């Protein structure tokens, strides 16, 4: 059974950071962890909140937690609790699994940051609240 952790963001971030590319710096963030049998198997970290937008990073070592109810929970956090109008993600152009995940969730490619992941480009993805199929409008 999967347990959602919402009250231990520093432990979740410590687990997630080494699994992400680049020099990850999270000064102000919120994190959701997903545990199975006491071990973290997934994390979703939200950063760069501006009021209109928030950035998301997803880490998983086991897709067992990636279910509709948890996806809906994460989108409710972004669009209802934070009241954002959009959500953004940045991914290495070679990270096919992340690109497939983002597109499957409904994100659209919005731009490219050349050599962001030296030497690879970073691709910026975004999704508007009005495009989100995971929440009620």
PDB file of C-alpha atoms in Angstrom:
ATOM      1  CA  UNK A   1       0.000   0.000   0.000  1.00  0.00           C
ATOM      2  CA  UNK A   2       1.186   3.504  -0.829  1.00  0.00           C
ATOM      3  CA  UNK A   3       1.318   6.189   1.837  1.00  0.00           C
ATOM      4  CA  UNK A   4       1.378   9.867   0.838  1.00  0.00           C
ATOM      5  CA  UNK A   5       3.791  11.977   2.904  1.00  0.00           C
ATOM      6  CA  UNK A   6       3.036  15.709   2.999  1.00  0.00           C
ATOM      7  CA  UNK A   7       4.641  16.801   6.269  1.00  0.00           C
ATOM      8  CA  UNK A   8       8.319  15.908   5.809  1.00  0.00           C
ATOM      9  CA  UNK A   9       9.454  17.933   2.797  1.00  0.00           C
ATOM     10  CA  UNK A  10      13.123  18.054   3.830  1.00  0.00           C
ATOM     11  CA  UNK A  11      13.441  14.256   3.996  1.00  0.00           C
ATOM     12  CA  UNK A  12      11.644  13.945   0.661  1.00  0.00           C
ATOM     13  CA  UNK A  13      13.893  16.596  -0.948  1.00  0.00           C
ATOM     14  CA  UNK A  14      17.036  14.942   0.436  1.00  0.00           C
ATOM     15  CA  UNK A  15      15.938  11.664  -1.179  1.00  0.00           C
ATOM     16  CA  UNK A  16      14.951  13.299  -4.500  1.00  0.00           C
ATOM     17  CA  UNK A  17      17.845  15.718  -5.130  1.00  0.00           C
ATOM     18  CA  UNK A  18      20.551  13.164  -5.991  1.00  0.00           C
ATOM     19  CA  UNK A  19      18.204  11.585  -8.523  1.00  0.00           C
ATOM     20  CA  UNK A  20      17.712  14.817 -10.484  1.00  0.00           C
ATOM     21  CA  UNK A  21      20.023  16.324 -13.070  1.00  0.00           C
ATOM     22  CA  UNK A  22      21.760  19.625 -12.659  1.00  0.00           C
ATOM     23  CA  UNK A  23      22.608  21.762  -9.673  1.00  0.00           C
ATOM     24  CA  UNK A  24      19.288  21.541  -7.842  1.00  0.00           C
ATOM     25  CA  UNK A  25      18.665  24.416  -5.423  1.00  0.00           C
ATOM     26  CA  UNK A  26      15.349  24.569  -3.578  1.00  0.00           C
ATOM     27  CA  UNK A  27      15.097  27.560  -1.271  1.00  0.00           C
ATOM     28  CA  UNK A  28      11.318  27.611  -0.991  1.00  0.00           C
ATOM     29  CA  UNK A  29       9.513  24.407  -1.916  1.00  0.00           C
ATOM     30  CA  UNK A  30       6.787  21.932  -1.117  1.00  0.00           C
ATOM     31  CA  UNK A  31       7.246  18.193  -1.529  1.00  0.00           C
ATOM     32  CA  UNK A  32       4.968  15.187  -1.630  1.00  0.00           C
ATOM     33  CA  UNK A  33       6.518  11.802  -0.966  1.00  0.00           C
ATOM     34  CA  UNK A  34       5.160   8.377  -1.776  1.00  0.00           C
ATOM     35  CA  UNK A  35       6.188   5.472   0.430  1.00  0.00           C
ATOM     36  CA  UNK A  36       5.742   1.755   0.089  1.00  0.00           C
ATOM     37  CA  UNK A  37       6.562  -0.394   3.109  1.00  0.00           C
ATOM     38  CA  UNK A  38       8.334   2.558   4.755  1.00  0.00           C
ATOM     39  CA  UNK A  39      10.617   3.349   1.801  1.00  0.00           C
ATOM     40  CA  UNK A  40      10.252   6.357  -0.458  1.00  0.00           C
ATOM     41  CA  UNK A  41       9.534   5.283  -4.030  1.00  0.00           C
ATOM     42  CA  UNK A  42       8.455   8.632  -5.448  1.00  0.00           C
ATOM     43  CA  UNK A  43       8.594  12.358  -4.889  1.00  0.00           C
ATOM     44  CA  UNK A  44       6.975  15.387  -6.447  1.00  0.00           C
ATOM     45  CA  UNK A  45       8.655  18.675  -5.584  1.00  0.00           C
ATOM     46  CA  UNK A  46       7.074  22.048  -6.312  1.00  0.00           C
ATOM     47  CA  UNK A  47       9.302  25.139  -6.553  1.00  0.00           C
ATOM     48  CA  UNK A  48       9.428  28.630  -8.041  1.00  0.00           C
ATOM     49  CA  UNK A  49       5.892  29.559  -6.994  1.00  0.00           C
ATOM     50  CA  UNK A  50       4.950  32.962  -8.414  1.00  0.00           C
ATOM     51  CA  UNK A  51       1.221  33.036  -7.763  1.00  0.00           C
ATOM     52  CA  UNK A  52       0.429  32.286 -11.398  1.00  0.00           C
ATOM     53  CA  UNK A  53       2.948  29.489 -12.001  1.00  0.00           C
ATOM     54  CA  UNK A  54       4.737  26.740 -10.112  1.00  0.00           C
ATOM     55  CA  UNK A  55       7.529  24.414 -11.267  1.00  0.00           C
ATOM     56  CA  UNK A  56       7.356  20.673 -10.734  1.00  0.00           C
ATOM     57  CA  UNK A  57      10.014  17.952 -10.539  1.00  0.00           C
ATOM     58  CA  UNK A  58       9.093  14.274 -10.345  1.00  0.00           C
ATOM     59  CA  UNK A  59      11.347  11.451  -9.148  1.00  0.00           C
ATOM     60  CA  UNK A  60      10.412   7.790  -9.032  1.00  0.00           C
ATOM     61  CA  UNK A  61      12.222   4.534  -8.421  1.00  0.00           C
ATOM     62  CA  UNK A  62       9.040   2.479  -8.744  1.00  0.00           C
ATOM     63  CA  UNK A  63       5.960   3.520 -10.711  1.00  0.00           C
ATOM     64  CA  UNK A  64       3.661   1.646  -8.299  1.00  0.00           C
ATOM     65  CA  UNK A  65       2.479   4.948  -6.792  1.00  0.00           C
ATOM     66  CA  UNK A  66       1.601   6.660 -10.068  1.00  0.00           C
ATOM     67  CA  UNK A  67      -2.205   6.296  -9.907  1.00  0.00           C
ATOM     68  CA  UNK A  68      -5.044   8.613 -10.884  1.00  0.00           C
ATOM     69  CA  UNK A  69      -5.910   9.494  -7.290  1.00  0.00           C
ATOM     70  CA  UNK A  70      -2.367  10.701  -6.591  1.00  0.00           C
ATOM     71  CA  UNK A  71      -2.134  12.592  -9.878  1.00  0.00           C
ATOM     72  CA  UNK A  72      -5.423  14.295  -9.057  1.00  0.00           C
ATOM     73  CA  UNK A  73      -4.123  15.152  -5.570  1.00  0.00           C
ATOM     74  CA  UNK A  74      -1.054  16.847  -7.058  1.00  0.00           C
ATOM     75  CA  UNK A  75      -3.081  18.852  -9.555  1.00  0.00           C
ATOM     76  CA  UNK A  76      -5.509  19.901  -6.815  1.00  0.00           C
ATOM     77  CA  UNK A  77      -2.541  21.228  -4.867  1.00  0.00           C
ATOM     78  CA  UNK A  78      -1.354  23.301  -7.850  1.00  0.00           C
ATOM     79  CA  UNK A  79      -4.642  24.600  -9.202  1.00  0.00           C
ATOM     80  CA  UNK A  80      -6.880  24.733  -6.131  1.00  0.00           C
ATOM     81  CA  UNK A  81      -4.672  25.207  -3.085  1.00  0.00           C
ATOM     82  CA  UNK A  82      -1.964  27.341  -4.731  1.00  0.00           C
ATOM     83  CA  UNK A  83      -4.476  28.837  -7.192  1.00  0.00           C
ATOM     84  CA  UNK A  84      -1.978  28.775 -10.063  1.00  0.00           C
ATOM     85  CA  UNK A  85      -3.116  29.221 -13.639  1.00  0.00           C
ATOM     86  CA  UNK A  86      -0.252  27.107 -14.974  1.00  0.00           C
ATOM     87  CA  UNK A  87       2.368  24.517 -14.048  1.00  0.00           C
ATOM     88  CA  UNK A  88       5.839  24.244 -15.592  1.00  0.00           C
ATOM     89  CA  UNK A  89       8.523  21.573 -15.918  1.00  0.00           C
ATOM     90  CA  UNK A  90      12.047  21.522 -17.327  1.00  0.00           C
ATOM     91  CA  UNK A  91      13.484  18.281 -18.675  1.00  0.00           C
ATOM     92  CA  UNK A  92      16.695  17.143 -20.373  1.00  0.00           C
ATOM     93  CA  UNK A  93      16.050  16.543 -24.060  1.00  0.00           C
ATOM     94  CA  UNK A  94      17.384  12.980 -23.657  1.00  0.00           C
ATOM     95  CA  UNK A  95      15.053  12.078 -20.778  1.00  0.00           C
ATOM     96  CA  UNK A  96      12.481  10.205 -22.865  1.00  0.00           C
ATOM     97  CA  UNK A  97      10.631   8.768 -19.857  1.00  0.00           C
ATOM     98  CA  UNK A  98      10.007  12.218 -18.377  1.00  0.00           C
ATOM     99  CA  UNK A  99       8.962  13.634 -21.742  1.00  0.00           C
ATOM    100  CA  UNK A 100       6.513  10.765 -22.231  1.00  0.00           C
ATOM    101  CA  UNK A 101       5.134  11.300 -18.720  1.00  0.00           C
ATOM    102  CA  UNK A 102       4.672  15.053 -19.194  1.00  0.00           C
ATOM    103  CA  UNK A 103       2.966  14.639 -22.553  1.00  0.00           C
ATOM    104  CA  UNK A 104       0.728  11.911 -21.119  1.00  0.00           C
ATOM    105  CA  UNK A 105      -0.337  14.267 -18.338  1.00  0.00           C
ATOM    106  CA  UNK A 106      -1.215  16.918 -20.907  1.00  0.00           C
ATOM    107  CA  UNK A 107       1.831  19.194 -20.777  1.00  0.00           C
ATOM    108  CA  UNK A 108       2.836  20.976 -23.972  1.00  0.00           C
ATOM    109  CA  UNK A 109       6.331  21.816 -25.136  1.00  0.00           C
ATOM    110  CA  UNK A 110       6.821  25.570 -24.801  1.00  0.00           C
ATOM    111  CA  UNK A 111      10.472  26.178 -25.490  1.00  0.00           C
ATOM    112  CA  UNK A 112      14.068  25.090 -25.384  1.00  0.00           C
ATOM    113  CA  UNK A 113      16.958  26.257 -23.225  1.00  0.00           C
ATOM    114  CA  UNK A 114      20.037  25.575 -25.284  1.00  0.00           C
ATOM    115  CA  UNK A 115      22.830  23.663 -23.481  1.00  0.00           C
ATOM    116  CA  UNK A 116      20.987  23.981 -20.150  1.00  0.00           C
ATOM    117  CA  UNK A 117      22.107  20.467 -19.154  1.00  0.00           C
ATOM    118  CA  UNK A 118      25.561  20.991 -20.678  1.00  0.00           C
ATOM    119  CA  UNK A 119      25.800  19.980 -23.442  1.00  0.00           C
ATOM    120  CA  UNK A 120      22.166  18.876 -23.771  1.00  0.00           C
ATOM    121  CA  UNK A 121      19.252  21.250 -24.146  1.00  0.00           C
ATOM    122  CA  UNK A 122      16.504  21.649 -21.573  1.00  0.00           C
ATOM    123  CA  UNK A 123      12.950  21.514 -22.845  1.00  0.00           C
ATOM    124  CA  UNK A 124      10.360  23.650 -21.087  1.00  0.00           C
ATOM    125  CA  UNK A 125       6.904  22.108 -20.733  1.00  0.00           C
ATOM    126  CA  UNK A 126       3.799  23.792 -19.422  1.00  0.00           C
ATOM    127  CA  UNK A 127       0.158  23.136 -18.760  1.00  0.00           C
ATOM    128  CA  UNK A 128      -2.636  25.609 -18.146  1.00  0.00           C
ATOM    129  CA  UNK A 129      -5.428  24.973 -15.681  1.00  0.00           C
ATOM    130  CA  UNK A 130      -7.874  25.184 -18.587  1.00  0.00           C
ATOM    131  CA  UNK A 131      -6.027  22.296 -20.305  1.00  0.00           C
ATOM    132  CA  UNK A 132      -5.873  20.019 -17.275  1.00  0.00           C
ATOM    133  CA  UNK A 133      -7.974  16.860 -17.581  1.00  0.00           C
ATOM    134  CA  UNK A 134      -7.256  15.823 -13.975  1.00  0.00           C
ATOM    135  CA  UNK A 135      -9.387  18.417 -12.176  1.00  0.00           C
ATOM    136  CA  UNK A 136     -12.958  19.607 -12.413  1.00  0.00           C
ATOM    137  CA  UNK A 137     -13.522  23.018 -13.927  1.00  0.00           C
TER     138      UNK A 137
END
